[in-house]
Each structure stands twice: as structure tokens, then as C-alpha cells.
Amino acid sequence: MPDDPAPGPGRLGALWAVLERDFVVTTSRRRFLAMRLGVVVVSALVVGVVLGANLDRRPDTIGRYVLGAAAFVVPLLVFLIAPAGAAASITSEREGGTLDLVLAAPGNALTFVLAKFLSRFGALLVLVLGLLPVMGVAFVYGGVGMREFLEVLQLTVGFAVVGTAVGLLTSAWARSTPAAVLGAFLLLLAGPVVPGLAIGMTGAWLGVPDDTLESLLAGQPSVVWAAQFMRFFSPFGVPDLLDPHTAVLGAVSLVAFAGAVLRIAREGVVPARPGRRRRRASRGIFLDRPVLDRGVRGTLIWRPRKTAWVVPALGLAAIGFHVVAAADNHWRMDEAEFLIVLGILSILLGFQVLAAASASIAVERRSGALDVLLATPCSVRDVVRHRSVAAVLGTAPSLLLALGYGAVGVVAADLPVPALTAWALTTLLLLTFVAAVGVRVSATTRSPGVAAIRAFAVMAGLILGHGLLMFLLAVGGAGGDFAEVLSTWSAPVLVFLIPFSTAEAFQAEGSWRLFDTEVIVSSWLCLAAHTGGAAFLIARSRAALRRSMDGV
């Protein structure tokens, strides 16, 4: 009789196999090593500047400032890195065609998702462990205890857990890595904000007690993070929100993890049936411009996908909350409320444009369509230009919705028409810059998933670098006109600053004034710089794509 076959590895063995493979592959890539070095260098630079600017202070004060700087940088970096890394974990298997093979191996959806979670969370712990010596400098000067040190670690690990879990959730449900990355950042950044707006605007109307409202609004991740590092700098008492917030992060992480497991279990049991999908006509709307036609497919302009409705839905939610709050306030509306909601809509559209532009050329290259397009009369210039235009054009329905909302503000809240015009111009130019960044990354990247992660990393690096510079100026005591002008040089600031300053310029004489002439001029110069940067990046994208197609 032949021998019985050897028993399989079992679920534990399958868990360890997936965990080991994913962890080794993730931590051995050059971009992970470069990211680890960059995180350590940035943290050490911030701590070094804080030390150099406060050497004349008492040692215990220096120790508190050093740990406060670490509490500012380390959780923020982890909060930005965690979702991007986890969002590519399952979609990369699906795009590579290995997900079915992994699910057919011993084990189940729970072991697979758990292995992915532990591998990505372990990679984040490697980054955090590399920062411990930098954070430990605070103990050299004193003024802090182990409790404060562990609280910073608690917040950092909490951000790592929830970022990884949410990234896995979007990676399990999305069909592409760019969509998963976009969904992860929207859930983590807009997810807590939208309920907060809902609670703040409708709480009084629903009869929610004021103490409950304050507790729920203070539970936002950004509020808890700011309160945590401000405890080391502010002489006033800052509320301790860490413990309840950690419990909320744990609950959200469990829900996200369960959602990922359910989706993978359903995918493993119920395979896709492409034969049931109804084929639609391939006729486009830009027949004489095939690159532009392919770029707008899947947006709200032509054959919208399900993911195309996410950003408009969030925008409608913000507008709905404002309408409910206005009804509760006897329909008294203020122009500032309209400008705030319009600024939030601009930031949401920026996420959408960045995701679309970063995947644009990389998708064509991976499918082989890029070679076919360049064999036609389409040139490299047409590919880059039309893909950039398509990324911005896909937001046209949402922009029209926002303009209609702004027109209501003109009638109901005396919002100045020049302020609405300034918002539209600022949003359009900044979206063009964001599209140029995404196309530039996509032109030099072969994988759409890698391109999306790199594009989001570039934009996050620009915004984070500006925030770090402002933080260092504040801690170092360098204020004055220079710091005030420098505070305008960031895209998320411009979508609020330029419309607000324009509205202020058209107020009646004797009204309050918030913005100096230098700040207003600097904001418009910054907008012009972003426009010039967009033109430069598009030109560089053409050159990079031409070199890649020539095999250089």
C-alpha cells in the first residue's frame, strides 16, 4: 500500500507562512528602508532643533519640550504611513493573481487577514522601535517620567492599529490599490470629521446634552493628538482624552478587521462570475481624443464606478449637516459657514484627483495600452496633458454642486460673489497642481499601487514638511511677520485663506479684520507658485515618460 500523504501545515502553519512572506517582502524593499531612514532623520532633526532653540532653559523644561516634539512627530508619521502600507496588502495579491492561490491553501479568511494585519503592524513597529532612542533623549534632561513616555507610545500604537485595520478593510473591498489608498485616507481623515460635524450641528436639535457633545467632539483623532503634545508645552491644563480615545480606536479597529474578514471569506466562497456582467457599448464621449476618453471613464462624467460616488456623498453629507444646523438656528446663516464647507469640499476633491492622476499612466502601461496609444497619432504630450485634464475634469459634477451650494450662500448669507469666485479659482488651480503631482509619479512608475502610495506620500510630505517647519518656528520662538507669511504656503491653508480674505475685503467699513496685507499678498503668490509648479511637473512628466518609452 502506498504511504499516506503527509499532513498539511494546518491553519497555524498557513498563518505563519503568509505572515513571514509578507513581513520579509515588506521590510526588505528599498522604499521601506528609505522610509525608515527618513522617519528617523526627520524625528532627530525636529528634536535637534528643539534642543538648539531651548538650551538656555532649565533641563527639566528641555526634557518636556523634547518629548513634546516626539509626541508631535511620531504619532503623526505613523498615522500617515499605516493606512497607505496596509491598503496595498490585499489588493496587490488580487492584482497579481495570487489571492485565489492563497485562499485555496490551508487556512481560512481569518488567518489570512490576521497574517496580513500582523505583518503590516510588525513593519510599523520596526519604524517605531527605531524612534525610541530619539524619544529617549528626553530622559537625559529629565522633567518627564515613564508615564508620559508610555502615553506617547500608547497614542502611536493606537494610530498604528487603527490605520492598519482600516487599510486592510479598504484593501479587502477595493479592486485596485489606488482606490484602496483613497478609501483608507478618506475613512481615517474624513470619517471622524463627518460624525463630528453631524454631532456638533445636529446635537442641540436632537436634544443631546452639552457634556456629551463636548466629549464626542473632543474624541476626534486630531484633537486627541493635539492635546497630547500640547500637554508638554502649555502651562495651562489640557484635558486627558487618551484612555477613552484608545478604547474608541480599539473598537473601530475590531469593526474594520471584521469587515475585512467577511469580505475575504465571501470572496473565497463565492467566486466572481464575469459572464453575468452586462457588457455596455464601448462608445465614448471624446472620440477624437482617446486618452481623454479613457481618463474620464469611471468618473461621474461617463460610466461611473461605485467608488466615484464616495467623495460627492461626503460632500452632500457636509452640506446636509449645514442645512440641518441652519434650520435649528431659525435659518440664520453666516458666510463663514459656507466658506468652511466649501474648503472641506476642496480637500475631498483633492484626494479624488490625486488617486485618479497617480494611477493614470501606470494603468495604461501595465495593461499594454500605452504602447498601442503611442503607436497612433497620439504623442507623449497628448498622453500627459489629457490624463492631467481627465483627472480634474472628473470632479466637474462635484464642483458644479459646490458652486450651486455657494450660490445659495450668496443669496441666503450675503456671501460676496468675489469670495465664491476666489474659492472656485483657488480650487481649480490647486486641483491642477495635485493632478500634475500624480501624473509625474505615474509617468515613472510601473505599478498603479506603488504610484498611488508614492503620490500620497509626496503630498503628505509637502504638507507635513510645512507643518513641521511651522512647529519648529513656534517652539524655537521665531515668530513675527516671517512666520505669519510662511503659514500661508500650504495648499490646504490656501483653500480657506484666499476665500476668507476676499470675503473680508468686501465687508463693510468698520468690520473686523483678520488678515494683514502681507498675508493676503503671500497667499496669492503661493497660489501662483503652485500654478507654475503644475506646469513644471507636467513638462517633467513628458520628459520622464519619453525616456521610459525609449528604454533609457
Coordinates of C-alpha atoms in Angstrom, one line a residue, residues 118-321:
L118 CA 0.4 41.3 11.9
S119 CA 2.9 41.7 9.1
R120 CA 2.0 45.3 8.3
F121 CA 1.7 46.1 12.0
G122 CA 5.0 44.5 12.7
A123 CA 6.6 46.6 10.0
L124 CA 5.2 49.7 11.7
L125 CA 6.6 48.5 15.0
V126 CA 10.1 48.3 13.3
L127 CA 9.7 52.0 12.5
V128 CA 8.6 52.9 16.0
L129 CA 11.4 51.0 17.6
G130 CA 13.9 52.9 15.5
L131 CA 12.5 56.1 17.0
L132 CA 12.8 55.1 20.7
P133 CA 16.4 56.3 21.1
V134 CA 15.3 59.7 19.7
M135 CA 12.4 59.9 22.2
G136 CA 14.7 58.7 25.0
V137 CA 16.8 61.9 24.7
A138 CA 14.1 63.4 26.9
F139 CA 15.2 61.3 29.9
V140 CA 18.7 62.7 29.7
Y141 CA 17.4 66.1 30.7
G142 CA 14.6 65.0 33.0
G143 CA 11.3 66.6 33.6
V144 CA 9.4 63.7 32.3
G145 CA 8.5 60.3 33.7
M146 CA 7.9 56.9 32.3
R147 CA 4.1 57.6 32.3
E148 CA 4.4 60.4 29.8
F149 CA 6.7 58.3 27.7
L150 CA 4.3 55.4 27.6
E151 CA 1.3 57.7 26.9
V152 CA 3.1 58.8 23.7
L153 CA 3.7 55.2 22.8
Q154 CA 0.1 54.4 23.5
L155 CA -1.2 57.0 21.1
T156 CA 1.4 55.9 18.5
V157 CA 0.4 52.2 18.7
G158 CA -3.3 53.2 18.7
F159 CA -2.8 55.1 15.5
A160 CA -0.8 52.2 14.0
V161 CA -3.5 49.6 14.9
V162 CA -6.5 51.6 13.5
G163 CA -4.5 52.7 10.4
T164 CA -3.6 49.2 9.6
A165 CA -7.1 47.8 10.3
V166 CA -8.8 50.5 8.1
G167 CA -6.2 50.0 5.4
L168 CA -7.0 46.2 5.4
L169 CA -10.7 47.0 5.2
T170 CA -10.4 49.1 2.1
S171 CA -7.9 46.7 0.6
A172 CA -10.3 43.8 1.0
W173 CA -13.2 45.7 -0.6
A174 CA -11.4 47.6 -3.3
R175 CA -10.4 46.2 -6.7
S176 CA -7.3 48.4 -7.1
T177 CA -4.6 49.8 -4.9
P178 CA -5.3 53.4 -5.7
A179 CA -8.9 53.0 -4.7
A180 CA -7.9 51.3 -1.5
V181 CA -5.4 54.0 -0.6
L182 CA -8.0 56.7 -1.3
G183 CA -10.6 54.9 0.7
A184 CA -8.3 54.4 3.6
F185 CA -7.3 58.1 3.9
L186 CA -10.9 59.2 3.4
L187 CA -12.1 56.9 6.2
L188 CA -9.4 58.0 8.6
L189 CA -9.4 61.7 7.8
A190 CA -13.0 62.4 6.8
G191 CA -14.6 59.5 8.7
P192 CA -14.1 61.1 12.2
V193 CA -14.8 64.6 10.9
V194 CA -18.2 63.9 9.3
P195 CA -19.7 62.4 12.5
G196 CA -18.1 65.2 14.5
L197 CA -19.8 67.8 12.2
A198 CA -23.1 65.8 12.5
I199 CA -22.9 65.7 16.2
G200 CA -21.9 69.4 16.5
M201 CA -24.5 70.7 14.1
T202 CA -27.5 68.5 15.0
G203 CA -26.8 67.7 18.6
A204 CA -28.8 70.6 20.0
W205 CA -31.6 69.9 17.6
L206 CA -31.7 66.3 18.7
G207 CA -31.5 67.2 22.4
V208 CA -28.1 65.8 23.1
P209 CA -26.6 67.1 26.4
D210 CA -23.8 69.7 26.1
D211 CA -21.4 67.5 28.1
T212 CA -22.0 64.6 25.8
L213 CA -21.4 66.8 22.8
E214 CA -18.1 68.1 24.1
S215 CA -16.9 64.6 24.9
L216 CA -17.8 63.3 21.4
L217 CA -16.3 66.2 19.6
A218 CA -13.1 66.0 21.7
G219 CA -12.7 62.4 20.7
Q220 CA -11.6 63.2 17.2
P221 CA -8.1 61.8 16.5
S222 CA -6.7 65.2 15.5
V223 CA -8.0 66.7 18.8
V224 CA -6.5 64.0 20.9
W225 CA -3.2 64.1 19.1
A226 CA -3.0 67.9 19.5
A227 CA -4.0 67.7 23.2
Q228 CA -1.3 65.0 23.8
F229 CA 1.6 67.0 22.6
M230 CA 0.3 70.4 23.8
R231 CA 0.5 69.0 27.4
F232 CA 4.2 69.3 27.2
F233 CA 4.2 72.9 26.1
S234 CA 1.2 74.6 27.5
P235 CA 1.3 75.9 31.1
F236 CA -2.5 75.5 31.3
G237 CA -4.3 72.3 32.0
V238 CA -5.0 70.2 28.9
P239 CA -7.8 67.5 29.3
D240 CA -6.6 63.9 29.2
L241 CA -8.5 62.3 26.4
L242 CA -6.1 59.4 25.7
D243 CA -7.7 56.5 27.5
P244 CA -11.3 56.8 26.2
H245 CA -9.9 57.6 22.7
T246 CA -7.8 54.4 22.8
A247 CA -10.9 52.4 23.6
V248 CA -12.7 54.0 20.6
L249 CA -9.7 53.2 18.4
G250 CA -9.8 49.6 19.5
A251 CA -13.5 49.3 18.8
V252 CA -13.1 50.9 15.3
S253 CA -10.1 48.5 14.6
L254 CA -12.2 45.5 15.5
V255 CA -15.0 46.5 13.3
A256 CA -12.7 47.2 10.4
F257 CA -10.9 43.9 10.9
A258 CA -14.2 42.0 11.0
G259 CA -15.3 43.8 7.8
A260 CA -12.1 42.7 6.0
V261 CA -12.5 39.1 7.2
L262 CA -16.1 38.9 6.0
R263 CA -15.2 40.3 2.6
I264 CA -12.3 37.9 2.1
A265 CA -14.5 35.0 3.3
R266 CA -17.2 35.9 0.8
E267 CA -14.6 36.2 -2.0
G268 CA -13.2 32.8 -1.2
V269 CA -16.7 31.1 -1.1
V270 CA -18.5 32.9 -3.9
P271 CA -16.1 33.4 -6.9
A272 CA -16.7 36.2 -9.3
R273 CA -18.9 35.4 -12.3
P274 CA -17.8 37.6 -15.1
G275 CA -20.3 36.0 -17.5
R276 CA -23.2 37.7 -15.7
R277 CA -21.9 41.1 -16.1
R278 CA -23.8 43.1 -18.8
R279 CA -21.5 44.5 -21.4
R280 CA -22.1 48.0 -22.4
A281 CA -21.2 49.8 -25.6
S282 CA -17.7 50.9 -25.9
R283 CA -18.6 54.2 -27.5
G284 CA -17.0 57.2 -25.7
I285 CA -17.7 60.9 -25.4
F286 CA -14.3 62.2 -26.6
L287 CA -13.9 60.0 -29.7
D288 CA -11.3 62.3 -31.2
R289 CA -9.2 62.2 -28.0
P290 CA -8.9 58.6 -26.9
V291 CA -6.6 59.3 -24.0
L292 CA -9.0 61.9 -22.5
D293 CA -11.9 59.5 -23.2
R294 CA -10.2 56.7 -21.3
G295 CA -9.4 59.0 -18.5
V296 CA -12.9 60.1 -17.8
R297 CA -14.4 56.6 -17.8
G298 CA -15.4 55.5 -14.4
T299 CA -16.0 59.1 -13.2
L300 CA -19.3 60.8 -12.8
I301 CA -19.0 62.1 -16.4
W302 CA -19.0 58.7 -18.1
R303 CA -19.8 55.2 -16.8
P304 CA -19.3 56.0 -13.1
R305 CA -18.0 53.3 -10.8
K306 CA -19.3 52.8 -7.3
T307 CA -16.2 54.5 -5.9
A308 CA -16.9 57.6 -7.9
W309 CA -19.8 58.4 -5.6
V310 CA -17.8 58.4 -2.4
V311 CA -16.5 62.0 -2.5
P312 CA -19.8 63.5 -3.7
A313 CA -21.6 61.6 -1.0
L314 CA -19.3 63.0 1.7
G315 CA -19.8 66.5 0.3
L316 CA -23.5 66.1 0.3
A317 CA -23.3 64.9 3.9
A318 CA -21.4 68.1 4.9
I319 CA -23.9 70.2 3.1
G320 CA -26.8 68.4 4.7
F321 CA -25.3 68.9 8.2

